[in-house]
Amino acid sequence: MKPLFTAALLTVLATSAMAQDTVRIGTEGAYAPYNFLNDAGELDGFEIEVGNELCARANLTCEWVTNDWDSIIPNLTGGNYDAIMAGMSITPERDEVIDFTQNYSPPAASAYVALSDDADIESGVIAAQTNTIQAGHVAESGATLLEFATYDETIAAVRSGEADAVFADRDALVPTVEESSGELTFAGDDVPLGGGVGMGLRESDDELQAAFDAAIASMKEDGTLNAMIVKWFGEDATVYE
């Protein structure tokens, strides 16, 4: 049961947060298990389940919108939707352009995946999705960065030999490696990056941010968020204490 203060705060914020009828949430739909299209062609994943619960707790009517990753922030600031839930790590650079809620996924490791565990991840060619913290990390290392618009393209580059390894969120890479039947493997050490994954909002939407912050806090307090993290990322996933 969530504390009475949080429940009351949610009620107040939900009443005042939105003048509009529907809150539109932008996601990529191509970054499992965070967000993806299932076999029925429907949006699915950790963030879809979390987002639907957040909207229910905040008494908001929400609608999901898919958008390519490389233009997901411009389309938020341009008004095509009202929030982003797309596996987006909280970083100071992004926070200069948009605002973030508190994280709904704690800071987790990034990792390298290759065809062999002795791949050259220090000076080789490393694939990463464009405009990600992983791409920024590779660009500042001694490796050669090869950027792609989608996560699937980064994996394909490794399989084809175009890249020596891919660098991405470990949580996204785990199911890819498991489903590769031994073709892909982790290489090198994990790298901690970012401040966790949060919901991105326009800097002007203070009331909406407060409503979602309160809903996230209530999910942390009653254990619902931890249960969803374990469901989608496994028993070894980092959870909230």
mmCIF file of C-alpha atoms in Angstrom:
data_model
loop_
_atom_site.group_PDB
_atom_site.id
_atom_site.type_symbol
_atom_site.label_atom_id
_atom_site.label_comp_id
_atom_site.label_asym_id
_atom_site.label_seq_id
_atom_site.Cartn_x
_atom_site.Cartn_y
_atom_site.Cartn_z
ATOM 1 C CA MET A 1 0.000 0.000 0.000
ATOM 2 C CA LYS A 2 1.438 3.410 -0.910
ATOM 3 C CA PRO A 3 1.788 6.090 1.791
ATOM 4 C CA LEU A 4 -1.213 8.388 2.235
ATOM 5 C CA PHE A 5 0.893 11.447 1.386
ATOM 6 C CA THR A 6 1.876 10.052 -2.009
ATOM 7 C CA ALA A 7 -1.706 9.012 -2.757
ATOM 8 C CA ALA A 8 -2.997 12.479 -1.878
ATOM 9 C CA LEU A 9 -0.277 14.132 -3.946
ATOM 10 C CA LEU A 10 -1.175 12.004 -6.941
ATOM 11 C CA THR A 11 -4.810 13.074 -6.658
ATOM 12 C CA VAL A 12 -3.944 16.778 -6.485
ATOM 13 C CA LEU A 13 -1.451 16.614 -9.339
ATOM 14 C CA ALA A 14 -3.691 14.563 -11.581
ATOM 15 C CA THR A 15 -6.455 17.121 -11.110
ATOM 16 C CA SER A 16 -4.240 20.049 -12.126
ATOM 17 C CA ALA A 17 -1.612 18.491 -14.403
ATOM 18 C CA MET A 18 -3.304 18.455 -17.773
ATOM 19 C CA ALA A 19 -5.709 20.739 -19.524
ATOM 20 C CA GLN A 20 -5.562 18.555 -22.624
ATOM 21 C CA ASP A 21 -7.658 15.405 -23.006
ATOM 22 C CA THR A 22 -4.883 12.942 -23.875
ATOM 23 C CA VAL A 23 -1.204 12.683 -22.996
ATOM 24 C CA ARG A 24 0.778 11.328 -25.936
ATOM 25 C CA ILE A 25 3.880 9.296 -25.097
ATOM 26 C CA GLY A 26 6.583 8.844 -27.719
ATOM 27 C CA THR A 27 8.581 5.615 -27.889
ATOM 28 C CA GLU A 28 10.756 3.882 -30.460
ATOM 29 C CA GLY A 29 9.154 0.441 -30.515
ATOM 30 C CA ALA A 30 12.470 -1.125 -31.520
ATOM 31 C CA TYR A 31 14.491 -1.576 -28.321
ATOM 32 C CA ALA A 32 13.490 -4.768 -26.548
ATOM 33 C CA PRO A 33 12.855 -5.409 -23.746
ATOM 34 C CA TYR A 34 12.289 -1.708 -23.042
ATOM 35 C CA ASN A 35 9.879 -1.186 -25.949
ATOM 36 C CA PHE A 36 9.145 -3.238 -29.063
ATOM 37 C CA LEU A 37 6.436 -4.475 -31.394
ATOM 38 C CA ASN A 38 5.239 -7.956 -30.448
ATOM 39 C CA ASP A 39 4.095 -10.707 -32.811
ATOM 40 C CA ALA A 40 0.672 -9.078 -33.032
ATOM 41 C CA GLY A 41 2.264 -5.804 -34.159
ATOM 42 C CA GLU A 42 1.386 -4.124 -30.863
ATOM 43 C CA LEU A 43 3.653 -2.054 -28.650
ATOM 44 C CA ASP A 44 4.960 -4.125 -25.782
ATOM 45 C CA GLY A 45 7.757 -4.190 -23.240
ATOM 46 C CA PHE A 46 8.871 -2.886 -19.873
ATOM 47 C CA GLU A 47 8.239 0.774 -20.633
ATOM 48 C CA ILE A 48 4.814 0.157 -22.124
ATOM 49 C CA GLU A 49 3.727 -1.675 -18.979
ATOM 50 C CA VAL A 50 5.279 0.946 -16.703
ATOM 51 C CA GLY A 51 3.862 3.838 -18.727
ATOM 52 C CA ASN A 52 0.340 2.431 -18.685
ATOM 53 C CA GLU A 53 0.536 2.012 -14.916
ATOM 54 C CA LEU A 54 1.878 5.542 -14.460
ATOM 55 C CA CYS A 55 -0.991 6.963 -16.475
ATOM 56 C CA ALA A 56 -3.513 4.946 -14.465
ATOM 57 C CA ARG A 57 -2.080 6.166 -11.157
ATOM 58 C CA ALA A 58 -2.018 9.762 -12.356
ATOM 59 C CA ASN A 59 -5.592 9.462 -13.705
ATOM 60 C CA LEU A 60 -4.415 10.456 -17.169
ATOM 61 C CA THR A 61 -5.625 9.182 -20.525
ATOM 62 C CA CYS A 62 -2.504 8.264 -22.487
ATOM 63 C CA GLU A 63 -1.780 7.335 -26.083
ATOM 64 C CA TRP A 64 1.418 5.760 -27.432
ATOM 65 C CA VAL A 65 3.189 7.156 -30.498
ATOM 66 C CA THR A 66 6.126 5.478 -32.268
ATOM 67 C CA ASN A 67 8.980 7.638 -33.506
ATOM 68 C CA ASP A 68 12.468 6.976 -34.869
ATOM 69 C CA TRP A 69 15.119 7.337 -32.182
ATOM 70 C CA ASP A 70 17.249 9.940 -33.959
ATOM 71 C CA SER A 71 14.397 12.470 -34.026
ATOM 72 C CA ILE A 72 12.639 11.541 -30.797
ATOM 73 C CA ILE A 73 13.695 14.633 -28.819
ATOM 74 C CA PRO A 74 12.999 17.170 -31.614
ATOM 75 C CA ASN A 75 9.524 15.725 -32.039
ATOM 76 C CA LEU A 76 8.891 16.132 -28.307
ATOM 77 C CA THR A 77 10.001 19.756 -28.247
ATOM 78 C CA GLY A 78 8.074 20.326 -31.485
ATOM 79 C CA GLY A 79 4.824 19.212 -29.849
ATOM 80 C CA ASN A 80 4.191 15.933 -31.682
ATOM 81 C CA TYR A 81 3.801 14.213 -28.304
ATOM 82 C CA ASP A 82 4.035 15.166 -24.632
ATOM 83 C CA ALA A 83 6.538 12.736 -23.124
ATOM 84 C CA ILE A 84 9.214 10.232 -24.082
ATOM 85 C CA MET A 85 9.601 6.690 -22.732
ATOM 86 C CA ALA A 86 12.231 5.098 -24.941
ATOM 87 C CA GLY A 87 15.059 3.674 -22.866
ATOM 88 C CA MET A 88 16.460 7.200 -22.615
ATOM 89 C CA SER A 89 19.243 7.622 -20.059
ATOM 90 C CA ILE A 90 19.261 10.805 -18.028
ATOM 91 C CA THR A 91 22.326 12.865 -18.962
ATOM 92 C CA PRO A 92 23.378 16.486 -18.370
ATOM 93 C CA GLU A 93 23.508 17.086 -22.139
ATOM 94 C CA ARG A 94 19.905 15.987 -22.689
ATOM 95 C CA ASP A 95 18.795 17.843 -19.574
ATOM 96 C CA GLU A 96 19.859 21.080 -21.251
ATOM 97 C CA VAL A 97 17.194 20.525 -23.922
ATOM 98 C CA ILE A 98 14.386 18.723 -22.090
ATOM 99 C CA ASP A 99 13.418 17.878 -18.514
ATOM 100 C CA PHE A 100 13.338 14.424 -16.952
ATOM 101 C CA THR A 101 11.260 12.754 -14.293
ATOM 102 C CA GLN A 102 13.078 10.785 -11.639
ATOM 103 C CA ASN A 103 14.365 7.546 -13.113
ATOM 104 C CA TYR A 104 12.046 4.546 -13.425
ATOM 105 C CA SER A 105 14.957 2.224 -14.204
ATOM 106 C CA PRO A 106 18.046 2.532 -12.007
ATOM 107 C CA PRO A 107 21.496 3.227 -13.464
ATOM 108 C CA ALA A 108 22.649 0.041 -15.183
ATOM 109 C CA ALA A 109 25.684 -1.092 -17.101
ATOM 110 C CA SER A 110 26.459 -0.782 -20.775
ATOM 111 C CA ALA A 111 28.362 -3.636 -22.413
ATOM 112 C CA TYR A 112 30.144 -4.852 -25.529
ATOM 113 C CA VAL A 113 28.920 -7.800 -27.579
ATOM 114 C CA ALA A 114 30.910 -9.437 -30.368
ATOM 115 C CA LEU A 115 31.373 -12.701 -32.242
ATOM 116 C CA SER A 116 34.171 -13.664 -29.820
ATOM 117 C CA ASP A 117 35.085 -12.597 -26.301
ATOM 118 C CA ASP A 118 38.555 -11.443 -27.398
ATOM 119 C CA ALA A 119 37.253 -8.876 -29.900
ATOM 120 C CA ASP A 120 39.214 -5.622 -30.113
ATOM 121 C CA ILE A 121 36.961 -3.274 -28.170
ATOM 122 C CA GLU A 122 39.687 -0.752 -27.365
ATOM 123 C CA SER A 123 40.904 0.198 -30.848
ATOM 124 C CA GLY A 124 38.583 -1.674 -33.202
ATOM 125 C CA VAL A 125 35.367 -0.621 -34.957
ATOM 126 C CA ILE A 126 32.486 -0.382 -32.498
ATOM 127 C CA ALA A 127 28.850 -0.085 -33.554
ATOM 128 C CA ALA A 128 26.429 1.994 -31.479
ATOM 129 C CA GLN A 129 23.029 3.538 -31.993
ATOM 130 C CA THR A 130 23.251 7.206 -32.937
ATOM 131 C CA ASN A 131 22.591 9.898 -30.314
ATOM 132 C CA THR A 132 23.054 7.491 -27.389
ATOM 133 C CA ILE A 133 25.345 7.721 -24.390
ATOM 134 C CA GLN A 134 27.061 4.608 -25.727
ATOM 135 C CA ALA A 135 27.913 6.354 -29.011
ATOM 136 C CA GLY A 136 29.298 9.278 -27.052
ATOM 137 C CA HIS A 137 31.435 6.959 -24.942
ATOM 138 C CA VAL A 138 32.894 5.189 -27.982
ATOM 139 C CA ALA A 139 33.615 8.519 -29.679
ATOM 140 C CA GLU A 140 35.740 9.571 -26.716
ATOM 141 C CA SER A 141 37.632 6.254 -26.582
ATOM 142 C CA GLY A 142 40.395 4.969 -28.815
ATOM 143 C CA ALA A 143 37.959 2.913 -30.897
ATOM 144 C CA THR A 144 36.364 3.844 -34.221
ATOM 145 C CA LEU A 145 32.661 4.669 -33.851
ATOM 146 C CA LEU A 146 30.236 3.286 -36.430
ATOM 147 C CA GLU A 147 26.775 4.756 -35.835
ATOM 148 C CA PHE A 148 23.423 3.331 -36.928
ATOM 149 C CA ALA A 149 19.868 4.609 -36.673
ATOM 150 C CA THR A 150 18.521 1.479 -34.946
ATOM 151 C CA TYR A 151 19.685 -1.081 -32.426
ATOM 152 C CA ASP A 152 19.000 -3.952 -34.853
ATOM 153 C CA GLU A 153 21.385 -2.385 -37.377
ATOM 154 C CA THR A 154 24.186 -2.316 -34.804
ATOM 155 C CA ILE A 155 23.762 -6.036 -34.186
ATOM 156 C CA ALA A 156 23.655 -6.745 -37.929
ATOM 157 C CA ALA A 157 26.948 -4.866 -38.347
ATOM 158 C CA VAL A 158 28.635 -7.214 -35.897
ATOM 159 C CA ARG A 159 27.175 -10.294 -37.529
ATOM 160 C CA SER A 160 28.344 -9.144 -40.978
ATOM 161 C CA GLY A 161 31.841 -8.274 -39.780
ATOM 162 C CA GLU A 162 31.382 -4.566 -40.484
ATOM 163 C CA ALA A 163 31.980 -3.879 -36.786
ATOM 164 C CA ASP A 164 34.139 -5.705 -34.254
ATOM 165 C CA ALA A 165 31.586 -5.240 -31.491
ATOM 166 C CA VAL A 166 28.434 -3.397 -30.515
ATOM 167 C CA PHE A 167 28.210 -1.187 -27.417
ATOM 168 C CA ALA A 168 24.739 -0.799 -25.903
ATOM 169 C CA ASP A 169 22.680 -1.157 -22.726
ATOM 170 C CA ARG A 170 23.476 -4.505 -21.181
ATOM 171 C CA ASP A 171 19.774 -5.024 -20.456
ATOM 172 C CA ALA A 172 19.031 -4.840 -24.181
ATOM 173 C CA LEU A 173 22.000 -7.021 -25.127
ATOM 174 C CA VAL A 174 21.237 -9.917 -22.758
ATOM 175 C CA PRO A 175 18.212 -11.264 -24.679
ATOM 176 C CA THR A 176 20.011 -10.683 -27.994
ATOM 177 C CA VAL A 177 22.945 -12.813 -26.846
ATOM 178 C CA GLU A 178 20.686 -15.494 -25.372
ATOM 179 C CA GLU A 179 18.682 -15.765 -28.582
ATOM 180 C CA SER A 180 21.799 -15.953 -30.799
ATOM 181 C CA SER A 181 22.450 -19.629 -29.928
ATOM 182 C CA GLY A 182 26.103 -18.997 -29.144
ATOM 183 C CA GLU A 183 26.851 -16.773 -32.140
ATOM 184 C CA LEU A 184 27.229 -13.628 -30.011
ATOM 185 C CA THR A 185 29.026 -13.191 -26.701
ATOM 186 C CA PHE A 186 29.921 -10.456 -24.260
ATOM 187 C CA ALA A 187 33.416 -9.011 -24.548
ATOM 188 C CA GLY A 188 35.382 -7.005 -22.002
ATOM 189 C CA ASP A 189 34.049 -5.421 -18.842
ATOM 190 C CA ASP A 190 30.730 -3.700 -18.261
ATOM 191 C CA VAL A 191 30.782 0.112 -18.278
ATOM 192 C CA PRO A 192 28.490 2.126 -15.959
ATOM 193 C CA LEU A 193 26.982 5.120 -17.779
ATOM 194 C CA GLY A 194 24.159 7.598 -17.215
ATOM 195 C CA GLY A 195 21.800 8.359 -14.375
ATOM 196 C CA GLY A 196 19.196 5.725 -15.067
ATOM 197 C CA VAL A 197 16.288 5.831 -17.517
ATOM 198 C CA GLY A 198 13.691 8.545 -17.092
ATOM 199 C CA MET A 199 10.700 10.029 -18.855
ATOM 200 C CA GLY A 200 11.556 13.052 -20.985
ATOM 201 C CA LEU A 201 9.225 16.062 -21.043
ATOM 202 C CA ARG A 202 9.224 19.600 -22.369
ATOM 203 C CA GLU A 203 10.782 22.077 -19.956
ATOM 204 C CA SER A 204 7.496 23.991 -19.813
ATOM 205 C CA ASP A 205 5.401 21.019 -18.622
ATOM 206 C CA ASP A 206 6.082 21.291 -14.885
ATOM 207 C CA GLU A 207 2.687 20.009 -13.757
ATOM 208 C CA LEU A 208 2.829 16.953 -15.993
ATOM 209 C CA GLN A 209 6.354 16.225 -14.776
ATOM 210 C CA ALA A 210 5.212 16.478 -11.164
ATOM 211 C CA ALA A 211 2.266 14.129 -11.817
ATOM 212 C CA PHE A 212 4.498 11.468 -13.372
ATOM 213 C CA ASP A 213 7.167 11.933 -10.674
ATOM 214 C CA ALA A 214 4.563 11.242 -7.993
ATOM 215 C CA ALA A 215 3.318 8.174 -9.854
ATOM 216 C CA ILE A 216 6.860 6.817 -10.256
ATOM 217 C CA ALA A 217 7.525 7.409 -6.554
ATOM 218 C CA SER A 218 4.387 5.482 -5.613
ATOM 219 C CA MET A 219 5.436 2.535 -7.807
ATOM 220 C CA LYS A 220 8.834 2.482 -6.112
ATOM 221 C CA GLU A 221 7.287 2.669 -2.670
ATOM 222 C CA ASP A 222 4.862 -0.220 -3.088
ATOM 223 C CA GLY A 223 7.269 -2.515 -4.974
ATOM 224 C CA THR A 224 5.339 -2.512 -8.251
ATOM 225 C CA LEU A 225 8.240 -1.033 -10.195
ATOM 226 C CA ASN A 226 10.748 -3.582 -8.878
ATOM 227 C CA ALA A 227 8.392 -6.403 -9.835
ATOM 228 C CA MET A 228 8.164 -5.088 -13.398
ATOM 229 C CA ILE A 229 11.952 -4.711 -13.629
ATOM 230 C CA VAL A 230 12.441 -8.347 -12.597
ATOM 231 C CA LYS A 231 9.689 -9.490 -14.974
ATOM 232 C CA TRP A 232 11.307 -7.891 -18.012
ATOM 233 C CA PHE A 233 15.027 -7.997 -17.162
ATOM 234 C CA GLY A 234 15.367 -11.083 -14.969
ATOM 235 C CA GLU A 235 16.171 -11.926 -11.371
ATOM 236 C CA ASP A 236 19.690 -10.455 -11.615
ATOM 237 C CA ALA A 237 18.480 -7.018 -12.726
ATOM 238 C CA THR A 238 19.300 -3.956 -10.638
ATOM 239 C CA VAL A 239 16.264 -2.914 -8.586
ATOM 240 C CA TYR A 240 15.416 -0.152 -6.141
ATOM 241 C CA GLU A 241 16.263 -0.700 -2.487
#
